[in-house]
CSV table of C-alpha atoms and ligand atoms in Angstrom, one decimal:
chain,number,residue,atom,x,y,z
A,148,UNK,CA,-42.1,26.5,-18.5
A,149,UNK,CA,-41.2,22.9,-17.7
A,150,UNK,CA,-44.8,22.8,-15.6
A,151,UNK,CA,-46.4,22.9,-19.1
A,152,UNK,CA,-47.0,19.6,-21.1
A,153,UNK,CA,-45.5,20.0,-24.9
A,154,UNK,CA,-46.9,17.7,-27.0
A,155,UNK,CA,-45.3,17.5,-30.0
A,156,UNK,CA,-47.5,16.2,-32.6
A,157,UNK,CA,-45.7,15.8,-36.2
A,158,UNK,CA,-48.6,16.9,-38.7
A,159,UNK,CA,-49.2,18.1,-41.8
A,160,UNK,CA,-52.3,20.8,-42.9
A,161,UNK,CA,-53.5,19.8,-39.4
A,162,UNK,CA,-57.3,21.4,-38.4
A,163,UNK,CA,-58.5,21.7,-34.9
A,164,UNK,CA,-61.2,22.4,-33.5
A,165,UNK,CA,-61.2,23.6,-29.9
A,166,UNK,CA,-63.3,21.4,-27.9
A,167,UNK,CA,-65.0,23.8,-25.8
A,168,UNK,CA,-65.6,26.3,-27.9
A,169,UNK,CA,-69.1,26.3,-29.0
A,170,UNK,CA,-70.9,28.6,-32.7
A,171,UNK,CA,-73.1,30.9,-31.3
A,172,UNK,CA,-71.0,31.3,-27.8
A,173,UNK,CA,-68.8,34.3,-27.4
A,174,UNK,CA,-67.3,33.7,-24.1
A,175,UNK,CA,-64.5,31.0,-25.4
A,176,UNK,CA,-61.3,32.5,-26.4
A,177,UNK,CA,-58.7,30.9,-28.3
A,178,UNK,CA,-54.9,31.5,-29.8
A,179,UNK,CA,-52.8,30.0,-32.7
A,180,UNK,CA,-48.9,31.2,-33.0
A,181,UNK,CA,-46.3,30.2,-35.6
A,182,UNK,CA,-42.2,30.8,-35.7
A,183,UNK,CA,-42.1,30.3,-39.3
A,184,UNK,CA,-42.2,28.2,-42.1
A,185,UNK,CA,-39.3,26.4,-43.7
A,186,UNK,CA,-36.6,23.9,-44.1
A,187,UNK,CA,-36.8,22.7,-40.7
A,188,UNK,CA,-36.0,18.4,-40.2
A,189,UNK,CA,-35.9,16.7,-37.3
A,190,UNK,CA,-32.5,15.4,-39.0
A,191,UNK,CA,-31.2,19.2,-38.8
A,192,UNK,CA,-32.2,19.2,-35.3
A,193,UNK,CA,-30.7,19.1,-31.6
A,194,UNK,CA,-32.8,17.7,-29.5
A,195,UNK,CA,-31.5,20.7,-26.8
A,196,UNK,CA,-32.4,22.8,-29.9
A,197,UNK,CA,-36.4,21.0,-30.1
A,198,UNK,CA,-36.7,21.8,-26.2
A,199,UNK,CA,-35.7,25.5,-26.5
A,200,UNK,CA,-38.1,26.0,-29.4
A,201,UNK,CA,-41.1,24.2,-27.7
A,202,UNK,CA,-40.4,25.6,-24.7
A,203,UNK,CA,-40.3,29.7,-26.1
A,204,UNK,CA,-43.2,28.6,-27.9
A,205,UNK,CA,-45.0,26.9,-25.0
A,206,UNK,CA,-44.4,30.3,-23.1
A,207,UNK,CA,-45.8,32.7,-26.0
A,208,UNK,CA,-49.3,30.7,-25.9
A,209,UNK,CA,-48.8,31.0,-22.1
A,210,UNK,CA,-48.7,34.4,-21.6
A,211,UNK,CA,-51.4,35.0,-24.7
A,212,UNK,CA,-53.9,33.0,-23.2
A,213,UNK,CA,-53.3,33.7,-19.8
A,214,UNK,CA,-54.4,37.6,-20.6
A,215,UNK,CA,-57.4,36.2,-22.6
A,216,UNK,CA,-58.4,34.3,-19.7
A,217,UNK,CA,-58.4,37.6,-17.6
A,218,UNK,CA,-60.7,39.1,-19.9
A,219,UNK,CA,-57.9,41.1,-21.4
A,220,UNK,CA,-58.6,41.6,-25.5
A,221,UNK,CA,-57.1,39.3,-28.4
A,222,UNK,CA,-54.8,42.6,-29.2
A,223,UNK,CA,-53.4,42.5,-26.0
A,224,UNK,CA,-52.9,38.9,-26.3
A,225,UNK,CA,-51.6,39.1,-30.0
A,226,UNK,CA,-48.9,42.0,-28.7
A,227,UNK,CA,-48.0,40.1,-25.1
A,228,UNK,CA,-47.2,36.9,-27.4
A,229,UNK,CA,-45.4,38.4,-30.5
A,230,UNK,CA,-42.9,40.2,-28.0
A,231,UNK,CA,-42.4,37.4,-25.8
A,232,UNK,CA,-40.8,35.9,-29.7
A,233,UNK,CA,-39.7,38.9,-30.9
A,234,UNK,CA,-37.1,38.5,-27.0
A,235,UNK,CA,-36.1,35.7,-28.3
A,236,UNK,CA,-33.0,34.6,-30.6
A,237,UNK,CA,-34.4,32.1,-32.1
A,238,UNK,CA,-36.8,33.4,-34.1
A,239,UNK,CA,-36.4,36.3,-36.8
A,240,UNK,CA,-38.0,38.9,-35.6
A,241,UNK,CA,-36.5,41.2,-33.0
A,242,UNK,CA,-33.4,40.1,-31.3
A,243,UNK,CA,-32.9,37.0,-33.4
A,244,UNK,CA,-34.3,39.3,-36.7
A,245,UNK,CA,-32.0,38.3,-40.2
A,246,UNK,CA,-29.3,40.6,-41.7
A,247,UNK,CA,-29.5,42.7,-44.7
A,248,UNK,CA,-27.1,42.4,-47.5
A,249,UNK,CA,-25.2,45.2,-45.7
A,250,UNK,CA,-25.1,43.9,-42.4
A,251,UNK,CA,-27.6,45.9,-41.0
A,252,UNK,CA,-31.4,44.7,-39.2
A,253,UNK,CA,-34.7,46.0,-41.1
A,254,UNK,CA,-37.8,44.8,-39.1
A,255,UNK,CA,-41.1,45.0,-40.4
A,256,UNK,CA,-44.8,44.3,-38.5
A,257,UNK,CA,-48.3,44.4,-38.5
A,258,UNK,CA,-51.4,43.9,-35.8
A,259,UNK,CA,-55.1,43.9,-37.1
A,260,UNK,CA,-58.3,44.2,-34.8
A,261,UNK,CA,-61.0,41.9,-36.5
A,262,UNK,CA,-63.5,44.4,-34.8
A,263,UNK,CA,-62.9,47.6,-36.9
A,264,UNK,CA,-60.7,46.6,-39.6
A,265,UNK,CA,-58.3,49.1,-37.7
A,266,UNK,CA,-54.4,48.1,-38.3
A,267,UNK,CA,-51.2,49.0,-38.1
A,268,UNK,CA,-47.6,48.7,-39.6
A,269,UNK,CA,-44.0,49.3,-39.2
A,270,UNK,CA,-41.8,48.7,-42.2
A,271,UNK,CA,-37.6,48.7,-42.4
A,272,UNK,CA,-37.2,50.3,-39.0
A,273,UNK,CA,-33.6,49.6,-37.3
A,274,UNK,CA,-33.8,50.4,-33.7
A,275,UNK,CA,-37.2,49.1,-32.3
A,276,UNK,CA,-37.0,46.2,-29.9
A,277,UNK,CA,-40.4,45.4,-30.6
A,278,UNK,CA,-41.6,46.0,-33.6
A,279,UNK,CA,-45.5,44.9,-33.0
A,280,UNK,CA,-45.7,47.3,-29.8
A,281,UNK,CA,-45.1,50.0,-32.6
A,282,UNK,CA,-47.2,48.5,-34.9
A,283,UNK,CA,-50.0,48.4,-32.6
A,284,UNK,CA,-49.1,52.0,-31.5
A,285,UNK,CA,-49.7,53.1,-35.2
A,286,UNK,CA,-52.9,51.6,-35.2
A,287,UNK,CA,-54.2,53.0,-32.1
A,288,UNK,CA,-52.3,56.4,-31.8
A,289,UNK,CA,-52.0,57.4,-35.4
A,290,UNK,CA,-54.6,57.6,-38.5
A,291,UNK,CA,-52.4,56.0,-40.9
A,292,UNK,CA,-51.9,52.3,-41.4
A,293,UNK,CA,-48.0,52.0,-41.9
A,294,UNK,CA,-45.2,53.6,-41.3
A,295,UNK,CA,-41.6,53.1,-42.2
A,296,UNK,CA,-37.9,53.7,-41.8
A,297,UNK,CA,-36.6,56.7,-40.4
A,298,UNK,CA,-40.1,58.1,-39.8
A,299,UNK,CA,-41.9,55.4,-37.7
A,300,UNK,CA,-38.4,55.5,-35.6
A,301,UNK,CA,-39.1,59.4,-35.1
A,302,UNK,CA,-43.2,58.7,-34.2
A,303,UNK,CA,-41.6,55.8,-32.0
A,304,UNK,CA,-39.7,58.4,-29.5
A,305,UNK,CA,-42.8,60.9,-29.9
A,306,UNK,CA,-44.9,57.8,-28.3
A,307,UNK,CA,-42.3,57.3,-25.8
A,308,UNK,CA,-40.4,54.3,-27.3
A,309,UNK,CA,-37.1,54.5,-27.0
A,310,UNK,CA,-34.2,53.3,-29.7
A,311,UNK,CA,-32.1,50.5,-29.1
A,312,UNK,CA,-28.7,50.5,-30.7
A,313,UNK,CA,-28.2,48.3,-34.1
A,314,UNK,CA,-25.9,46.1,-32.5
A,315,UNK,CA,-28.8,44.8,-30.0
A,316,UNK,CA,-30.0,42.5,-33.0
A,317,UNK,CA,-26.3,41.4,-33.2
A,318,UNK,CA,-26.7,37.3,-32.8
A,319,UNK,CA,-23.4,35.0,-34.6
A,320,UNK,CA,-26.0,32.1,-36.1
A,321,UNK,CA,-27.7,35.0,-38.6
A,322,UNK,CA,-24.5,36.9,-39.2
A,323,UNK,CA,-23.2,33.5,-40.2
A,324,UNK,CA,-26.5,32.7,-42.5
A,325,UNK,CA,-25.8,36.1,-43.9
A,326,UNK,CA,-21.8,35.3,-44.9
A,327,UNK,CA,-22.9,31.8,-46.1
A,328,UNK,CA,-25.4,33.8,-48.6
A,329,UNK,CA,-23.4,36.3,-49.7
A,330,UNK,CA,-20.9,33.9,-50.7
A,331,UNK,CA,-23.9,32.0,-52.5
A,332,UNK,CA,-25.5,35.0,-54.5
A,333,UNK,CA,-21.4,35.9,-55.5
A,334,UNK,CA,-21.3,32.7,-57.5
A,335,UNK,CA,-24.8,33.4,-59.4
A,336,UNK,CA,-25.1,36.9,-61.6
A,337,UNK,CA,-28.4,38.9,-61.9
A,338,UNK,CA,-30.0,37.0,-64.9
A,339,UNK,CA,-30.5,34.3,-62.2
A,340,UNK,CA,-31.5,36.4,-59.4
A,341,UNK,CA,-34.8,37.2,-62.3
A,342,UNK,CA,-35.0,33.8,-62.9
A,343,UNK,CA,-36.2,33.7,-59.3
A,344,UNK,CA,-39.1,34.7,-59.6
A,345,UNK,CA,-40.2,32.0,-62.2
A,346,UNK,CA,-38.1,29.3,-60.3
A,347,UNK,CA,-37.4,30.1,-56.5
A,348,UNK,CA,-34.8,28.7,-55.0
A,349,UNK,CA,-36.0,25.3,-53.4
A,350,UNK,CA,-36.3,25.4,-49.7
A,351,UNK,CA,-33.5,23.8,-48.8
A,352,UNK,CA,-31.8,27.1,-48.0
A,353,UNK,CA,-35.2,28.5,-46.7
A,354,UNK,CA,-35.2,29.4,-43.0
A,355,UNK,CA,-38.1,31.9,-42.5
A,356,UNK,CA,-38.7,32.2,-38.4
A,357,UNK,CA,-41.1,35.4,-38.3
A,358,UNK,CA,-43.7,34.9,-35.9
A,359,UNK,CA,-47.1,35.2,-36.0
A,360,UNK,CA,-49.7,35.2,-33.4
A,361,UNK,CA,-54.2,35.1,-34.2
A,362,UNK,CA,-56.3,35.3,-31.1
A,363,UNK,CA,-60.1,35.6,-30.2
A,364,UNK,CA,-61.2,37.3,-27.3
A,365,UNK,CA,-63.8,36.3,-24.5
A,366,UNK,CA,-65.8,39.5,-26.4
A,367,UNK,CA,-66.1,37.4,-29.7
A,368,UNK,CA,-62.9,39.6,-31.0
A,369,UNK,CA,-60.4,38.5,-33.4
A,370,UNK,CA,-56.7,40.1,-33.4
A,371,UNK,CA,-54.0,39.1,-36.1
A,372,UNK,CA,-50.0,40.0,-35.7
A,373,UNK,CA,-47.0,39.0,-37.6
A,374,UNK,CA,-43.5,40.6,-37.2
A,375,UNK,CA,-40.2,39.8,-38.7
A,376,UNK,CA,-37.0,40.7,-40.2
A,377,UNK,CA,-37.9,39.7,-43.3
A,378,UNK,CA,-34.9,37.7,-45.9
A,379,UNK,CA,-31.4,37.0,-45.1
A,380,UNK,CA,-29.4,39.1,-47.5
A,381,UNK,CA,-32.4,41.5,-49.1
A,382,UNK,CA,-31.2,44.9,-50.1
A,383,UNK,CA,-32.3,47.8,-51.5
A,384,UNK,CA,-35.6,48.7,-49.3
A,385,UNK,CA,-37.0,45.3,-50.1
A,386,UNK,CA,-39.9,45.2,-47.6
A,387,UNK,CA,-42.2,41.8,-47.3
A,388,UNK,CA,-45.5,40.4,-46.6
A,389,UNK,CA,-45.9,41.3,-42.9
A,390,UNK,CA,-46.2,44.8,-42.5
A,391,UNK,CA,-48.8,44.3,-45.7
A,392,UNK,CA,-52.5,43.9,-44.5
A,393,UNK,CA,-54.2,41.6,-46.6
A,394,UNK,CA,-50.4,39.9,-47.6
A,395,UNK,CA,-49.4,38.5,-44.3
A,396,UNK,CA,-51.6,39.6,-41.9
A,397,UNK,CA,-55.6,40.2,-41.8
A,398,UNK,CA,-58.4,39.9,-39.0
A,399,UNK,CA,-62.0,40.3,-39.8
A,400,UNK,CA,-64.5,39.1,-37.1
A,401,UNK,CA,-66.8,37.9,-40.3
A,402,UNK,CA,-64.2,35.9,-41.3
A,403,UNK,CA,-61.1,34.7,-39.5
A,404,UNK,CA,-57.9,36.1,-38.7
A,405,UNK,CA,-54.6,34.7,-40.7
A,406,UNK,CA,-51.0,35.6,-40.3
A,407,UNK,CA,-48.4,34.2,-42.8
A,408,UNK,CA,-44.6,33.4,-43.3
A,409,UNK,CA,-42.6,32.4,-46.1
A,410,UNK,CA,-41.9,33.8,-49.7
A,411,UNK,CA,-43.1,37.4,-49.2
A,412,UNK,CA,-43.0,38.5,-52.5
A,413,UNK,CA,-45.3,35.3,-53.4
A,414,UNK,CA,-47.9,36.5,-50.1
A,415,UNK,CA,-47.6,40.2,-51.5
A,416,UNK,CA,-48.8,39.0,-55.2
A,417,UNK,CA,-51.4,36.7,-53.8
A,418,UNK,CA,-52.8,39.1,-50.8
A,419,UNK,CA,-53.1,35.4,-49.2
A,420,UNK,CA,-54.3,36.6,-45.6
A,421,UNK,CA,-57.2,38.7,-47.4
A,422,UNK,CA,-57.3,35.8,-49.9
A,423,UNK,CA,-58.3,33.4,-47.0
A,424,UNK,CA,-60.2,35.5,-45.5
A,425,UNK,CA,-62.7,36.3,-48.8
A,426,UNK,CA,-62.7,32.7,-49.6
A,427,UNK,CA,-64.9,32.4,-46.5
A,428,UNK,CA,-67.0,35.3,-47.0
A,429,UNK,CA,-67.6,35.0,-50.7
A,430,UNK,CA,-67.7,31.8,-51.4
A,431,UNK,CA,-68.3,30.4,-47.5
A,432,UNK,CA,-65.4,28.4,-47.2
A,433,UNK,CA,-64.8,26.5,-43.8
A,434,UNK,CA,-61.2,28.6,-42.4
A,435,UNK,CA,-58.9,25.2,-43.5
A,436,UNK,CA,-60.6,24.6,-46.8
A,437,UNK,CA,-60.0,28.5,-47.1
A,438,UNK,CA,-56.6,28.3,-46.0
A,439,UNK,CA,-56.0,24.9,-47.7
A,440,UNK,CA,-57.2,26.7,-51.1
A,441,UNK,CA,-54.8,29.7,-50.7
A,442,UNK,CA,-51.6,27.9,-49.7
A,443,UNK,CA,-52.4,25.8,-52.8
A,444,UNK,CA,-52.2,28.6,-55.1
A,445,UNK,CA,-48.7,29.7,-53.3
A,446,UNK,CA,-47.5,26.3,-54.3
A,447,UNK,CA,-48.3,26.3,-57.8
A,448,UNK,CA,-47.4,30.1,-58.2
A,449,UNK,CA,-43.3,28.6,-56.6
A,450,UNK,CA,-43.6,30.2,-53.6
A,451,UNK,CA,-42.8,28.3,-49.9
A,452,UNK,CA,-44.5,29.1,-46.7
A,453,UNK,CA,-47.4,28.9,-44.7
A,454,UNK,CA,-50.1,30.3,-42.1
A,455,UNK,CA,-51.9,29.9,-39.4
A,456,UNK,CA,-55.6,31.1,-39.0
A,457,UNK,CA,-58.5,31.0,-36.9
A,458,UNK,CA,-62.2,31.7,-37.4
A,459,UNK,CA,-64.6,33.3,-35.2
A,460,UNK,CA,-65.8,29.9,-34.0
A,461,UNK,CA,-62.8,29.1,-32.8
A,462,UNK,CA,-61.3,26.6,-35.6
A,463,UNK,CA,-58.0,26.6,-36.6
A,464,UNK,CA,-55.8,25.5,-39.6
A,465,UNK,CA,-52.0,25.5,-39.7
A,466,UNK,CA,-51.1,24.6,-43.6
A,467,UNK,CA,-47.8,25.1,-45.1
A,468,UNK,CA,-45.8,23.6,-48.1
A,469,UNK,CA,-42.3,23.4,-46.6
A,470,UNK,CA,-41.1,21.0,-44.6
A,471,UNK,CA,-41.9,22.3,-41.1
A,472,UNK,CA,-43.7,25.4,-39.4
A,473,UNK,CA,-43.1,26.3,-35.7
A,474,UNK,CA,-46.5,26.7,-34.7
A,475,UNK,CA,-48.8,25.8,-31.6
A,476,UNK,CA,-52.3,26.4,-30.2
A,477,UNK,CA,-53.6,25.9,-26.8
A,478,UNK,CA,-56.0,23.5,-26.6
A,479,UNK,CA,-59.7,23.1,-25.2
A,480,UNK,CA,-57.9,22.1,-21.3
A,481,UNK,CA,-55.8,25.3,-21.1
A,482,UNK,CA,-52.5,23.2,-22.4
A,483,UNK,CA,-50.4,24.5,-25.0
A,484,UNK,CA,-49.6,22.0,-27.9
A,485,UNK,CA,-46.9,22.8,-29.8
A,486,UNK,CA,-45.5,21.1,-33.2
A,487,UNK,CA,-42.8,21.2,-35.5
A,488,UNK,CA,-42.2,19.3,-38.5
A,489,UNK,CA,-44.3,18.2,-41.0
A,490,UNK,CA,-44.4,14.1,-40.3
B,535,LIG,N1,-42.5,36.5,-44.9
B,535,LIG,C1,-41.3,37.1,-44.5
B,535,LIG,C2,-40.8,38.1,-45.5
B,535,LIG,O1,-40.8,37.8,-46.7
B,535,LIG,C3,-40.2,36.1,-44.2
B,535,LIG,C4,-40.6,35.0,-43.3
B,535,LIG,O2,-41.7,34.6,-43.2
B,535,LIG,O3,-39.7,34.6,-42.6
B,535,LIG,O4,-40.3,39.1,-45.2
């Protein structure tokens, strides 16, 4: 990907509109990906480590936009880009997906078409490379919306997907963040794990890294997808945000299309994708006042994160609250621009 120009631009709540793509015209398309919110400094950082991210990043919008350029549809796109993330061990979702308390990998996803308001979800499931393959199988094969654990693994082999083995999600830099936490949480008891959900943790131990892909389609079509392994260390079941349409993931081709990373539990309570998303239609919000508004309210509710979304005119907004997002957009000449920190 070294023929592609990164630019990294060091931003904050940035809002772009694509040049060429005009209101009224349907034959522009468009795509916004993020890598996850959190405590992410350029102080923390290798600049081997900046190069790798920009550059799987640069290569997600790639392949996204080169489908949408073919005249291929903003689900397509959403799905080529997520799994191009999901392949990669950097980000937590897929191979590089987070451990659970007992050392084992529960991914969850989501994809949305903006057309129908069709969607679909995976939740907990252990052996699925890619996650938002299934979850877009769900939505197109199936008549539910999510399924989860054991069952979406069994529909999985029905479709034709095979298992991987648990060990595939095996990387040392998560098992590590796992040990490091464990050790944490052993020094606090359970009156302060309640106390979390008045006073999070501040972000300095936040790491988030799912991904998250919006795309519009030459056809006017919006297309939403988020997929992850959710929190280091969760336990008992505890499933978040992005398998949760409406929580971290929506598309409506009224509205916009938003997919979200950071404090699930906070997303799950304040339905922020939908929240966005209603902002504009009921009270005709512009997508980054809309998105502005709603990562707001996460902020004064304690929770850490952000989105990206896009609206049917092609205007995107990339807010968070934490001190970086991986996230990048290609831009109205066909080049990918990807960004990092905060400022
Ligand atoms: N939102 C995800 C969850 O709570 C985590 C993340 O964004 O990294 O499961």
């Amino acid at each position: 990907m070294k023929h592609f120009k990164i630019i990294l631009i060091l931003f904050f709540g940035l809002s772009i509109h694509l040049p060429s793509f005009t209101q009224g015209h349907r034959d522009k398309i468009g795509i916004v990906i993020h890598g996850g919110a959190g405590t992410i400094l350029k102080s923390n950082m290798t600049p081997e480590l900046e190069k790798e991210y920009s550059e799987k990043l640069a290569e997600a919008l790639h392949e996204g936009y080169g489908i949408l350029k073919n005249s291929g549809t903003s689900i397509e796109a959403v799905e080529a880009t997520l799994r191009i993330m999901e392949d990669s061990p950097l980000f937590n979702a897929g191979k590089g997906a987070v451990f659970t308390h007992e050392g084992t990998n529960e991914l969850d996803a989501s994809i949305m078409d903006g057309r129908t308001l069709n969607a679909g979800a995976v939740a907990a499931v252990k052996h699925i490379k890619n996650p938002i393959t299934l979850a877009k199988i769900v939505m197109e094969k199936s008549w539910h919306v999510m399924l989860a654990g054991d069952g979406a693994e069994k529909f999985a082999q029905e479709q034709g997907i095979p298992l991987v083995p648990s060990d595939y999600f095996y990387t040392e830099r998560r098992w590590k963040q796992l040990q490091q936490l464990i050790d944490k949480d052993s020094r606090h008891d359970d009156s302060l794990k309640l106390e979390k959900k008045k006073n999070p943790p501040n972000d300095t131990i936040k790491e988030h890294g799912t991904v998250g892909c919006v795309a519009i389609d030459k056809f006017g079509n919006i297309a939403a997808g988020t997929s992850t392994g959710g929190m280091t260390n969760k336990r008992f079941g505890r499933i978040g945000d992005s398998p949760i349409i409406g929580a971290g993931n929506y598309a409506n081709n009224k509205t916009c299309g938003v997919s979200g990373t950071g404090d699930g539990e906070y997303f799950i309570r304040l339905n922020v994708a939908k929240d966005i998303s209603d902002l504009m239609e009921y009270r005709n919000m512009s997508v980054k006042e809309a998105a502005e508004t709603v990562i707001n309210k996460l902020t004064k509710l304690g929770g850490t994160g952000g989105v990206i979304a896009l609206d049917i005119n092609g205007n995107i907004a990339m807010p968070f609250n934490t001190s970086g997002m991986y996230r990048g957009y290609i831009d109205g000449n066909g080049k990918p621009i990807v960004m990092i920190y905060k400022e």
